[in-house]
Coordinates of C-alpha atoms in Angstrom, one line a residue:
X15 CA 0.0 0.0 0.0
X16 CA 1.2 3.2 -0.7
X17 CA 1.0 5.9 1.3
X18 CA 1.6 10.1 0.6
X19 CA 2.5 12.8 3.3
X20 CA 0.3 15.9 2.6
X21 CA 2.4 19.2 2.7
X22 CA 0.1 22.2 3.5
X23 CA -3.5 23.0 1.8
X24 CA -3.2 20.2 -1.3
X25 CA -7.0 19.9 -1.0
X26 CA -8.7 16.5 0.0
X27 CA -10.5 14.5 -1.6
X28 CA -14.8 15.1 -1.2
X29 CA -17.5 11.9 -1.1
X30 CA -20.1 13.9 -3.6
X31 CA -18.8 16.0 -6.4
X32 CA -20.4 18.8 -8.4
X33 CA -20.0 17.2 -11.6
X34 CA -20.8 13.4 -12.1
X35 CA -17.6 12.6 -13.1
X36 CA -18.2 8.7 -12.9
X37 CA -21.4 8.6 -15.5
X38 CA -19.3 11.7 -17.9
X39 CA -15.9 9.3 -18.3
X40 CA -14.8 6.0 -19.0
X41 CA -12.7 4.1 -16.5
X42 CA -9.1 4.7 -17.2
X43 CA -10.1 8.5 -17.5
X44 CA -11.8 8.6 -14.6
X45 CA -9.0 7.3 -12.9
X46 CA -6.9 9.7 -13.8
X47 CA -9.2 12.5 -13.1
X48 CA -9.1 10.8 -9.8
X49 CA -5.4 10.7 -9.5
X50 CA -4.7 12.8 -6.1
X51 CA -1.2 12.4 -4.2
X52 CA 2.1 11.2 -5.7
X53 CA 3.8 10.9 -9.5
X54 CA 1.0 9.8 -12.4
X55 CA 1.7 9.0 -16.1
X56 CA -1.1 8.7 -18.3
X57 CA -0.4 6.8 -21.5
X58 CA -3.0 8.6 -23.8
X59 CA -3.3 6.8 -27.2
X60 CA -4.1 8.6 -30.1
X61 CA -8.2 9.9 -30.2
X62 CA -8.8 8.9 -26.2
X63 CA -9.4 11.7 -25.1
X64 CA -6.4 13.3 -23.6
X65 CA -7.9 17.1 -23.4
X66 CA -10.9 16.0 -22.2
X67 CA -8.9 13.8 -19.2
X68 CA -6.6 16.9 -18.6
X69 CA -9.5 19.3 -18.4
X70 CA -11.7 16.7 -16.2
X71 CA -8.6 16.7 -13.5
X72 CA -8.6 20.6 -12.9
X73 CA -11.7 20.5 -12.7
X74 CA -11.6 18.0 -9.9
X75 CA -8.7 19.2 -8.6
X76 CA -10.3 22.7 -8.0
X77 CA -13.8 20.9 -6.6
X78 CA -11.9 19.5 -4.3
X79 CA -10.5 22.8 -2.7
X80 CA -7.5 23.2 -4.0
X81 CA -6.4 27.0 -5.2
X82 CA -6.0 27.8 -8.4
X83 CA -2.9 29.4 -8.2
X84 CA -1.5 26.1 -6.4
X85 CA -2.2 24.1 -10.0
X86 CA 0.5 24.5 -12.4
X87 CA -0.3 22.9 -16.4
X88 CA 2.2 23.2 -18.5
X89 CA 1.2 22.6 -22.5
X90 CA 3.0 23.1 -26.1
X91 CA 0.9 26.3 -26.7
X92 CA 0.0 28.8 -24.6
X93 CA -3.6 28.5 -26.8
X94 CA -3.6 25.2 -26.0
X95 CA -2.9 25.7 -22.2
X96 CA -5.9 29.1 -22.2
X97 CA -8.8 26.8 -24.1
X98 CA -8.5 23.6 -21.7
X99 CA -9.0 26.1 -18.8
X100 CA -11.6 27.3 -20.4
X101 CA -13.2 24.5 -20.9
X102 CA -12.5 23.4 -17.5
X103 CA -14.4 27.2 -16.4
X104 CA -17.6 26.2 -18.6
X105 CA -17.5 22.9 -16.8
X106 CA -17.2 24.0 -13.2
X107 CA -16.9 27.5 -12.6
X108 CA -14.6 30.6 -13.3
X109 CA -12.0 29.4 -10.4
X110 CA -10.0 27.3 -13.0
X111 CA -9.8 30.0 -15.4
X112 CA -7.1 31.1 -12.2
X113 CA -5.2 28.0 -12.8
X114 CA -1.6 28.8 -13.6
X115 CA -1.2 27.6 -17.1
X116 CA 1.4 28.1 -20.2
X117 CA 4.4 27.0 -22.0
X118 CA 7.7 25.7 -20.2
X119 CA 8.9 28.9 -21.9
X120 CA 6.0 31.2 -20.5
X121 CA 6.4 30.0 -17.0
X122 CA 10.0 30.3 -17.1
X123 CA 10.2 33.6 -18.6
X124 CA 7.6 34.5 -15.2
X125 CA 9.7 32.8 -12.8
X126 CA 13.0 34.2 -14.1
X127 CA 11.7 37.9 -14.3
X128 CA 10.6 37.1 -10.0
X129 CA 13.9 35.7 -9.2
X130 CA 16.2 37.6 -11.4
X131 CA 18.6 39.1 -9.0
X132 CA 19.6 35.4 -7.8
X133 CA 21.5 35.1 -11.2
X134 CA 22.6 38.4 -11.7
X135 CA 20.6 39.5 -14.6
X136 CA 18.2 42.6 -14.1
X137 CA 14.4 42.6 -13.4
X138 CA 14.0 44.4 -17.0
X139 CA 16.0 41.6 -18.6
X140 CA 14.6 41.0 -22.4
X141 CA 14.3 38.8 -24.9
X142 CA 16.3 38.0 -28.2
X143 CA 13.8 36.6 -30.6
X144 CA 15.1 33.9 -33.4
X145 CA 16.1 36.8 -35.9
X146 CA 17.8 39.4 -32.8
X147 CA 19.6 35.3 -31.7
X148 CA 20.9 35.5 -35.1
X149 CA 22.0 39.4 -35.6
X150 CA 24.1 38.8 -32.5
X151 CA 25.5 36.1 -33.6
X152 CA 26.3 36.8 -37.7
X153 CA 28.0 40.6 -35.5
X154 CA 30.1 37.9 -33.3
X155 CA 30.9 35.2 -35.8
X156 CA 33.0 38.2 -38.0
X157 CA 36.5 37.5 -36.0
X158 CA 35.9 33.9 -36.5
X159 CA 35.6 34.2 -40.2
X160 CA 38.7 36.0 -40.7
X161 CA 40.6 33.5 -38.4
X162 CA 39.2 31.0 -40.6
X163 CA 40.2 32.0 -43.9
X164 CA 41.2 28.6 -45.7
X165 CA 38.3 26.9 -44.0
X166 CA 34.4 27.1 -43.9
X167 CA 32.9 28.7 -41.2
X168 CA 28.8 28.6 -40.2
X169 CA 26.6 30.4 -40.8
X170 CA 24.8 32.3 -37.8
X171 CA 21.5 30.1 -38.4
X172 CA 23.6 27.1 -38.5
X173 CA 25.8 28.5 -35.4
X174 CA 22.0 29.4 -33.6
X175 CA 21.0 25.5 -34.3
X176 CA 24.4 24.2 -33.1
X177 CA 24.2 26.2 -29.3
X178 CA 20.4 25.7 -28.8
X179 CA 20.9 21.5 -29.8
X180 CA 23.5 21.9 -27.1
X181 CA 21.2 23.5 -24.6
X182 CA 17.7 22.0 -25.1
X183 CA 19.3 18.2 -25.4
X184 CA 21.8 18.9 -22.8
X185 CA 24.9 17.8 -24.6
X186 CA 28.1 18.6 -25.2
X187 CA 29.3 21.2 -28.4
X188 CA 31.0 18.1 -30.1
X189 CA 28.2 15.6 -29.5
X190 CA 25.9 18.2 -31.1
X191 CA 28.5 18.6 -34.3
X192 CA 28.6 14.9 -34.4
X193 CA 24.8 14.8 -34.8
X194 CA 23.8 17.5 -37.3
X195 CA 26.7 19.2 -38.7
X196 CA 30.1 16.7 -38.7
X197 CA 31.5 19.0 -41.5
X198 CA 32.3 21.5 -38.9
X199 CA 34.2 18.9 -36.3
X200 CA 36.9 20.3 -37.0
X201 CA 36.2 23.5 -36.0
X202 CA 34.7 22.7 -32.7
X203 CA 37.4 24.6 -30.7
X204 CA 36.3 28.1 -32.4
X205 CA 32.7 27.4 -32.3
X206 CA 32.4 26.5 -28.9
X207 CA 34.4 29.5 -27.9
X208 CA 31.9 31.7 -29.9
X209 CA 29.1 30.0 -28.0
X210 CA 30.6 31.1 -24.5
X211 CA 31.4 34.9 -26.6
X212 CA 27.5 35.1 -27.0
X213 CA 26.8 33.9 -23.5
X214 CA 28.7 36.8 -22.0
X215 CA 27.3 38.7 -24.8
X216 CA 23.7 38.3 -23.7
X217 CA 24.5 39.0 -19.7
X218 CA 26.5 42.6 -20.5
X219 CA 23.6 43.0 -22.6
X220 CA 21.0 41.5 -20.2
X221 CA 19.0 39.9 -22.8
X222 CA 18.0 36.1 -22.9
X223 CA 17.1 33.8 -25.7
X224 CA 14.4 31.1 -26.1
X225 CA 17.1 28.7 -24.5
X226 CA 18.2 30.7 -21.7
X227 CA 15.0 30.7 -20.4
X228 CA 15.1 26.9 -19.9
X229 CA 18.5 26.9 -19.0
X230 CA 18.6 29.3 -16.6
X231 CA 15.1 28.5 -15.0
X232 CA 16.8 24.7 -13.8
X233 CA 19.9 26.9 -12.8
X234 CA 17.4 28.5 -10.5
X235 CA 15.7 25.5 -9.2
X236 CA 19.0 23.8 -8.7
X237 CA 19.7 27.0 -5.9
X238 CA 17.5 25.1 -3.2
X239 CA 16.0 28.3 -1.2
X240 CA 14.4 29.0 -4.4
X241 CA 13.3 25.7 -5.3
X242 CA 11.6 25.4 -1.7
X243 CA 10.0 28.5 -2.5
X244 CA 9.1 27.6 -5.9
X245 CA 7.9 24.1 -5.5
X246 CA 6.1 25.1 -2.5
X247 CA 4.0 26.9 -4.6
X248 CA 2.9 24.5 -7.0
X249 CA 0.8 22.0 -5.2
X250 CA -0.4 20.0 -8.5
X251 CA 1.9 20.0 -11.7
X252 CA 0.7 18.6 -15.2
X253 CA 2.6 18.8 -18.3
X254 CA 0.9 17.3 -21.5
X255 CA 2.3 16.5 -24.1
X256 CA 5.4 14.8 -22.5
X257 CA 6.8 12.5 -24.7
X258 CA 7.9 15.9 -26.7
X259 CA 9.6 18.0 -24.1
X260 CA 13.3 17.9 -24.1
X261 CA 15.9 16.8 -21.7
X262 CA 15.7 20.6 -20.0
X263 CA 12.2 20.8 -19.7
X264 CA 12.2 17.0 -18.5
X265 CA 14.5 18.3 -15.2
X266 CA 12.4 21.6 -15.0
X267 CA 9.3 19.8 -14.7
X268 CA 10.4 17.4 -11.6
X269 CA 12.5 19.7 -9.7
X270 CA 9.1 22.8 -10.2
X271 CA 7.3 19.9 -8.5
X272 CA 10.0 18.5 -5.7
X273 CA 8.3 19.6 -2.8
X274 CA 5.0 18.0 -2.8
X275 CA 5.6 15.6 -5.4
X276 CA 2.4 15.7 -6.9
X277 CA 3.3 15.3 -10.8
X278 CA 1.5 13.9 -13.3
X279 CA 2.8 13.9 -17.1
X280 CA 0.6 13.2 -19.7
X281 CA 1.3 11.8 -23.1
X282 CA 2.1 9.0 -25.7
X283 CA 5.1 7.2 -26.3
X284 CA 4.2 6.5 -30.0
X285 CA 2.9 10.4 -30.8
X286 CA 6.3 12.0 -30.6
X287 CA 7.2 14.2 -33.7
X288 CA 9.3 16.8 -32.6
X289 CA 12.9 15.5 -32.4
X290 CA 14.0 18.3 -34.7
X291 CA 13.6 20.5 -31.4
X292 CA 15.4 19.2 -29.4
X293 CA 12.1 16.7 -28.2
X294 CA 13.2 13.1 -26.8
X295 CA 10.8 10.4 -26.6
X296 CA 12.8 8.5 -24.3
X297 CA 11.6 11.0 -21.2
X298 CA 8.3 9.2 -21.3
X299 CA 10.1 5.7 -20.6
X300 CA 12.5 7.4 -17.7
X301 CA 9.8 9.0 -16.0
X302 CA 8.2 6.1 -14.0
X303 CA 12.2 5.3 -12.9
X304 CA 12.5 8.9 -12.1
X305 CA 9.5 9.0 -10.3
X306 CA 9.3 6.4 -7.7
X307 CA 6.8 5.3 -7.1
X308 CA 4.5 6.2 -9.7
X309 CA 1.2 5.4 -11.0
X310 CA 1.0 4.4 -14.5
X311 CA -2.8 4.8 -16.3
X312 CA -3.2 3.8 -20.0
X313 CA -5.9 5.4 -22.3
X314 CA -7.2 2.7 -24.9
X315 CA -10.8 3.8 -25.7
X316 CA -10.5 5.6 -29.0
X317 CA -13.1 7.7 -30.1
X318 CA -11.9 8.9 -33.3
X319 CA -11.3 5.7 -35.8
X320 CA -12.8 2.5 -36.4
X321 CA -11.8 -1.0 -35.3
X322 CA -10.5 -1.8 -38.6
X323 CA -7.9 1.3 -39.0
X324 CA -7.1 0.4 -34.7
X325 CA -6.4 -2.8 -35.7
X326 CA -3.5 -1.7 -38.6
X327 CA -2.5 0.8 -35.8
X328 CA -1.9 -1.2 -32.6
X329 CA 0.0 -4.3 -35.1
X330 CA 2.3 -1.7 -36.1
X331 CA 2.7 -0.5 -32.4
X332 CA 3.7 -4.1 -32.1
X333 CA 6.9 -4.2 -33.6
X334 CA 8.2 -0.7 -31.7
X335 CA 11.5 -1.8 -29.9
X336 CA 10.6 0.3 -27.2
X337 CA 6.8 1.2 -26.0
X338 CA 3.8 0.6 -23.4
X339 CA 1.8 -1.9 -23.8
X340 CA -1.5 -0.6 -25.0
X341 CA -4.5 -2.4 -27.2
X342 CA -6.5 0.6 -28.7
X343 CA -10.3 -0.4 -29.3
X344 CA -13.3 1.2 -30.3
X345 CA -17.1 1.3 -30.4
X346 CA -17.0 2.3 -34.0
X347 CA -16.8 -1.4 -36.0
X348 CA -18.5 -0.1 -39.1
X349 CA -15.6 1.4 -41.9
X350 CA -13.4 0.5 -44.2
X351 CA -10.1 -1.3 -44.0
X352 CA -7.0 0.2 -44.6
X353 CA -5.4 -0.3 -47.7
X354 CA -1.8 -1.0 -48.5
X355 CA -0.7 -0.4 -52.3
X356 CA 3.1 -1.1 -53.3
X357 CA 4.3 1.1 -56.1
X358 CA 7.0 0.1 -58.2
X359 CA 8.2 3.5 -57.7
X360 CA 7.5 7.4 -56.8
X361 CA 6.0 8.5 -59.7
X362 CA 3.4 5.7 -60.1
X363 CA 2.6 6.4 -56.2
X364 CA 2.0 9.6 -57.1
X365 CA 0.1 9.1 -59.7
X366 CA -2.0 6.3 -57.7
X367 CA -2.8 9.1 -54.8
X368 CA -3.6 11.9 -57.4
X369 CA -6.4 9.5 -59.4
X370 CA -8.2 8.2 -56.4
X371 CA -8.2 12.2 -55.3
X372 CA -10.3 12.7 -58.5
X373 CA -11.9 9.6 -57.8
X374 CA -13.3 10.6 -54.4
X375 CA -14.0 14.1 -56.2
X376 CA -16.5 12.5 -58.2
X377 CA -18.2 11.1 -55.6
X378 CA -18.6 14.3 -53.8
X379 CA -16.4 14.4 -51.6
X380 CA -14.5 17.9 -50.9
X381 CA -11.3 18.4 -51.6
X382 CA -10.9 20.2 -48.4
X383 CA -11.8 17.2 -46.1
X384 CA -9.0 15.0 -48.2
X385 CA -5.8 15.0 -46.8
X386 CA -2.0 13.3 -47.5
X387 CA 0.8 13.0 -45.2
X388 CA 4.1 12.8 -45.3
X389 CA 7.0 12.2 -43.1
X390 CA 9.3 15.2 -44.7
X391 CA 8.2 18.4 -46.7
X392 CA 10.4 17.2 -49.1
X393 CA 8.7 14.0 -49.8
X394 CA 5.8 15.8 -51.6
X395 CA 7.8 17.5 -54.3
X396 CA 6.8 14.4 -56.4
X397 CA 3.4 14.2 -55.5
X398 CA 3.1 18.4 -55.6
X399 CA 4.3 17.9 -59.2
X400 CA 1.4 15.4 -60.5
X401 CA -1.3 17.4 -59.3
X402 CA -0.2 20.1 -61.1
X403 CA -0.2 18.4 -63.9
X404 CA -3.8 17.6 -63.4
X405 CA -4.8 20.6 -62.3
X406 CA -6.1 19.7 -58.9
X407 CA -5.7 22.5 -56.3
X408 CA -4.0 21.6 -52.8
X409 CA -2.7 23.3 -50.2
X410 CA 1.2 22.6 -48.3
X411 CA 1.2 22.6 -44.8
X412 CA 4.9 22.6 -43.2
X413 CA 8.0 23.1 -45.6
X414 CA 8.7 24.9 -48.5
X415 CA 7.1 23.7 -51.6
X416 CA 9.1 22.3 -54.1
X417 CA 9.7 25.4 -56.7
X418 CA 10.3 27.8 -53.6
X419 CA 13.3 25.9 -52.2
X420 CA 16.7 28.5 -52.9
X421 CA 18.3 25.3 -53.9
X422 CA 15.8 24.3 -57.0
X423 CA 15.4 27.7 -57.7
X424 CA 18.5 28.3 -58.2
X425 CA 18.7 25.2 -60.6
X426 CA 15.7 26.8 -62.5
X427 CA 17.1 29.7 -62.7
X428 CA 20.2 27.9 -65.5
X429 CA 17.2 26.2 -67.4
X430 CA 15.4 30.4 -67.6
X431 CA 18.2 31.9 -69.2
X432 CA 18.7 28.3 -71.9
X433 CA 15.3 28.9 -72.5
X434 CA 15.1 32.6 -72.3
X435 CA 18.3 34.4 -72.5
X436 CA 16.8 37.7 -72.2
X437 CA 15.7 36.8 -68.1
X438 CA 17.7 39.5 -66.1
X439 CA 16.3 38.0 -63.4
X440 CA 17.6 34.7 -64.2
X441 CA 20.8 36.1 -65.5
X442 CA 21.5 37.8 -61.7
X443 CA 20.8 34.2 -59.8
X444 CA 22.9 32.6 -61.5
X445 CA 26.3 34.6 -61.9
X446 CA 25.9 35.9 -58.3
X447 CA 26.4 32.0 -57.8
X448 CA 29.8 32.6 -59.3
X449 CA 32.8 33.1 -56.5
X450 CA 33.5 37.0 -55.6
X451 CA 30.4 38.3 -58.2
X452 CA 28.8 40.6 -56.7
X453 CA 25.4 42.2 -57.8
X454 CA 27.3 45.3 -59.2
X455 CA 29.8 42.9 -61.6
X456 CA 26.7 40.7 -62.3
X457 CA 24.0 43.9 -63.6
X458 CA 27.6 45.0 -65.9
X459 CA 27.6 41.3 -67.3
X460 CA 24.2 41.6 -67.9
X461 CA 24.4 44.7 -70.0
X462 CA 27.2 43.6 -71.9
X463 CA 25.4 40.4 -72.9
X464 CA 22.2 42.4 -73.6
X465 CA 24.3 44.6 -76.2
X466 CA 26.6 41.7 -77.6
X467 CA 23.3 39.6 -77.9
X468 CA 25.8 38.1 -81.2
X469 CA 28.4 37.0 -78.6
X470 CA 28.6 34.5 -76.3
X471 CA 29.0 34.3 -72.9
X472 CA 32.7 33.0 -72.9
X473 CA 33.3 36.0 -75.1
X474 CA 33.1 38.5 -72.2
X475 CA 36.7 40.2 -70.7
X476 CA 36.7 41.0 -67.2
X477 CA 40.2 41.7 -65.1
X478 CA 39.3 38.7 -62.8
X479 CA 40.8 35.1 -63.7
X480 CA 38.4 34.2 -61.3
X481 CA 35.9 35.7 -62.8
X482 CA 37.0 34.6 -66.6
X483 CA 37.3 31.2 -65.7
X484 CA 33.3 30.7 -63.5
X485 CA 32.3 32.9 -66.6
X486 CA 33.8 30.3 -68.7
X487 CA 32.6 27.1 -67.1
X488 CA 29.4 28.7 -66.7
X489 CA 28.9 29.4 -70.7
X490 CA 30.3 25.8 -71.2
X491 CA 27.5 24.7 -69.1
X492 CA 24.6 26.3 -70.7
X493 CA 25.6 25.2 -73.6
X494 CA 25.5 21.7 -72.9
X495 CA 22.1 22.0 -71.1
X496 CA 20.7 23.7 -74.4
X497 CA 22.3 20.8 -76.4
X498 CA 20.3 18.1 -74.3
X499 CA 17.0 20.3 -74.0
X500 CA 14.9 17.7 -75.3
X501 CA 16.2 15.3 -73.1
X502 CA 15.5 17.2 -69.4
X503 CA 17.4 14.4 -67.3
X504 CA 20.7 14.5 -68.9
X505 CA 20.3 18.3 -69.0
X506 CA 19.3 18.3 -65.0
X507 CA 22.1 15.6 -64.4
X508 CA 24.8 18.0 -66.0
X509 CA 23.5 20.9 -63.8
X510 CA 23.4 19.6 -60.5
X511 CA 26.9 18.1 -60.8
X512 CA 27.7 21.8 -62.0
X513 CA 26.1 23.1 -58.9
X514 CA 26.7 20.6 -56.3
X515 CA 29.7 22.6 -54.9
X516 CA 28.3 25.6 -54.9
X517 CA 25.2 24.5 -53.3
X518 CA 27.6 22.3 -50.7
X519 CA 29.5 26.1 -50.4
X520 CA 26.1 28.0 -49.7
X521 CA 24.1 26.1 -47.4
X522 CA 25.2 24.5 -44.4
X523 CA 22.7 21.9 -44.1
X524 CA 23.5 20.5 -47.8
X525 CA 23.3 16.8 -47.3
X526 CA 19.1 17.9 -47.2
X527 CA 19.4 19.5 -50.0
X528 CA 21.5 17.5 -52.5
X529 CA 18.4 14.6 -51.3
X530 CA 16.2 17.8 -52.9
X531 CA 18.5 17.5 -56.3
X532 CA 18.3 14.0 -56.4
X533 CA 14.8 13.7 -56.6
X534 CA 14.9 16.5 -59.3
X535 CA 17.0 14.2 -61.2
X536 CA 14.1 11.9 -61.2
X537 CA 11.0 14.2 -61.6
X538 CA 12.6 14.9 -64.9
X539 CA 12.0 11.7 -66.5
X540 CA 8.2 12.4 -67.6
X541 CA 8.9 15.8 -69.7
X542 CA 10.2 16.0 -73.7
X543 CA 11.9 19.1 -73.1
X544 CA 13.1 21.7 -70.9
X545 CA 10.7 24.0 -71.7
X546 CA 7.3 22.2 -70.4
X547 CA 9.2 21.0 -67.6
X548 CA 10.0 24.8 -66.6
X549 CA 6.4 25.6 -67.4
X550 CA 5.3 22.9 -65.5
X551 CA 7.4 24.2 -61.9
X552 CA 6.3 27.8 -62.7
X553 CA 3.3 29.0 -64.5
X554 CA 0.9 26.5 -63.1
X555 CA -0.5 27.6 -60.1
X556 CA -0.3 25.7 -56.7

């Protein structure tokens, strides 16, 4: 049996209750609406009714007399945070609209702006957002640049993705390299000490970022008289969303709840999508050892899909490595089953998803309530293309699309001026591509090709040997591509392994984008000539 010391007004439990929170939820929810003293994890499959559990509990947590400003929930939005209380409000009463609810980031930026003077930064502190992160940066990376001549340096978004990878995952400088950007290894010695530059940067300046608030929120709670005070405070704790916090937010979370230990986290182990951010599933397997002794309560009631997709769903759920053990199940038996097509490729999966599009069109069905996923923006650019081509209108969520991408336009950009030589537009892209061209050389080039129309591009004198000989490769280029325009893939094969070092030169994160190329190479392969395939990217509408 497990028994809980009670530390001040927590609240105790009532016989009768307000709202008849036994007929309004099913088991599993209602226990953990009824889930009072000690660690909780609630294992909330996909369509169970996580908001409505969350929203239940401060409900019940404020029926049963404890304040408001004792409740802390901590959500991925601070919308998402403000319309569960309000639900909560239209359920019980206007008390829980006083529950204390946010974002880590809003509740640390709260705390940190209270307890300022504890780590030296002033009560006025502000806050850099992503672009100001950047600005300081790109004005603190100069002196690296020039110590770095013979070698490539980052570039202040990559530098701004290196430190916060560092911070949010609580790593080291060179694990965080090692991960995203091993082309810059070698460099780790320079970049770290820029990193520790921009720390001291931001406390002369007494500005934080996004990270600092995380970082220097545990710093805080690791200063026990504060954490007494703070923990105090916070009689209940729930974070949703759990399984996509991040190793700081993870340690913010426990030691915000340390005094009366009443945590409850709130999420699933097979929902987590934001890795990218920092976001590490594996909290949601080390809480339970964390949080001795803890009560864990799965959800498995769906109310959103039928048996027959929940069947596909918990099979694959099967085969995770690591997971809880969950069986999702639901009251709706009547529906399709799922179906599984193999396509000998991606252009006949393409085309499979764009004809059954206009097949559910004809039967009525909106386009708006039709939907495709995908597990990278760039694994669209295929699909994006065929309805296009048959003129079906859709909408990208997430990502660039295809045409938009500075990497493929710059690629379209060579096939503008084979087509249409007289593009200035085009023209400009592409020299300023060329090493040391500037915009003033390339708008002279420009003019002198648009008065020596006669001439060709090799033809042009310039004091530069740098110059003369990217001018030169450049005109030998274009006049390959124009020699395979009827046969795009060849032409597209010739550019990209034309451009590949410059695009390797101008973006940091080129391994991505050279996947983008590649799959250019391919979409290439249904077009006669350069011309409709150009047409095709940019006067159709998406």
């Amino acid at each position: 049996m497990k028994t809980f010391v009670l530390s001040g007004n927590t609240g105790k439990r009532k016989n009768t209750y307000q709202i008849a929170y036994k007929e309004l939820l099913n088991d599993a929810q209602y226990d953990a609406v009824m889930h009072h003293f000690g660690y909780g994890l609630v294992i909330a499959g996909a369509g169970t009714g996580k908001t409505r559990t969350l929203v239940y509990r401060v409900a019940r947590l404020v029926e049963d007399s404890v304040k408001p400003e004792h409740i802390l929930l901590l959500t991925f939005t601070r919308r998402a945070a403000a319309e569960m209380l309000d639900r909560s409000a239209a359920l019980l009463d206007e008390r829980c609209k006083n529950v204390r609810g946010g974002t880590f980031h809003h509740y640390c930026n709260q705390l940190l702006h209270r307890f300022a003077d504890v780590i030296g930064y002033p009560e006025t502190f502000t806050l850099l957002d992503q672009q100001d992160s950047q600005d300081a940066l790109q004005f603190l990376r100069s002196p690296f640049v020039k110590k770095n001549k013979l070698k490539r340096f980052p570039q202040k978004q990559t530098l701004q993705s290196i430190i916060s990878t560092s911070v949010n995952r609580q790593i080291t400088m060179y694990e965080a390299l090692a991960r995203d950007y091993p082309q810059f290894l070698d460099q780790h010695d320079h970049i770290h000490e820029l990193a520790l530059s921009y720390a001291t940067f931001k406390e002369e300046q007494g500005v934080m970022d996004f990270d600092d608030l995380l970082l220097r929120t545990k710093e805080l709670l690791q200063k026990e008289e504060v954490r007494r005070i703070i923990a105090k405070e916070n009689h209940f704790v729930m974070v949703d969303e759990y399984q996509d916090t991040n190793a700081l937010q993870a340690e913010i979370a426990f030691l915000a709840s340390s005094y009366h230990k009443n945590l409850m986290a709130v999420g699933d182990d097979a929902q987590s999508i934001y890795a990218f951010r920092g976001a590490d599933y594996r909290n949601i397997f080390q809480f339970p050892k964390k949080a001795e002794p803890c009560r864990v309560i799965t959800l498995e009631k769906n109310y959103r899909s039928t048996m027959e997709i929940l069947g596909l769903t918990n099979h694959l759920m099967k085969t995770a490595q690591e997971k809880y053990d969950k069986t999702l199940y639901s009251d709706k038996t009547q529906g399709d089953l799922p179906g599984l097509v193999k396509a000998p490729d991606e252009r006949d999966q393409s085309r499979f998803v764009a004809q059954m599009i206009l097949q559910l069109r004809e039967q009525e069905i909106p386009l708006g309530e039709m939907a495709v996923l995908f597990r990278n923006g760039r694994d669209s650019y295929d699909l994006e293309w065929e309805l296009n081509a048959m003129s079906i209108p859709f909408r990208k969520y997430g990502g660039l699309k295809f045409e938009e991408s500075a990497h493929i336009k710059d690629l379209i950009a060579h096939l503008k001026v084979v087509i249409n030589p007289e593009d200035q537009m085009a023209w400009s892209r592409i020299l300023q591509l060329l090493d040391g061209l500037g915009p003033k050389t390339a708008d002279e080039l420009i003019f002198w090709l648009k008065s020596n129309k006669e001439k060709s591009l090799q033809e042009y004198i310039t004091t530069s040997n740098t110059f003369k000989k990217g001018i030169k490769t450049l005109g030998e280029l274009l006049s390959s591509i124009k020699e395979h325009y009827f046969n795009p893939k060849e032409a597209i094969r010739l550019l990209a392994e034309y451009y590949r070092p410059m695009c390797e030169k101008k973006f940091d994160d080129f391994p991505k984008r050279w996947k983008d190329l590649e799959a250019f190479i391919l979409l290439c392969t249904s077009f006669s000539n350069l011309d409709e395939m150009v047409q095709q990217l940019i006067l159709d509408p998406i």
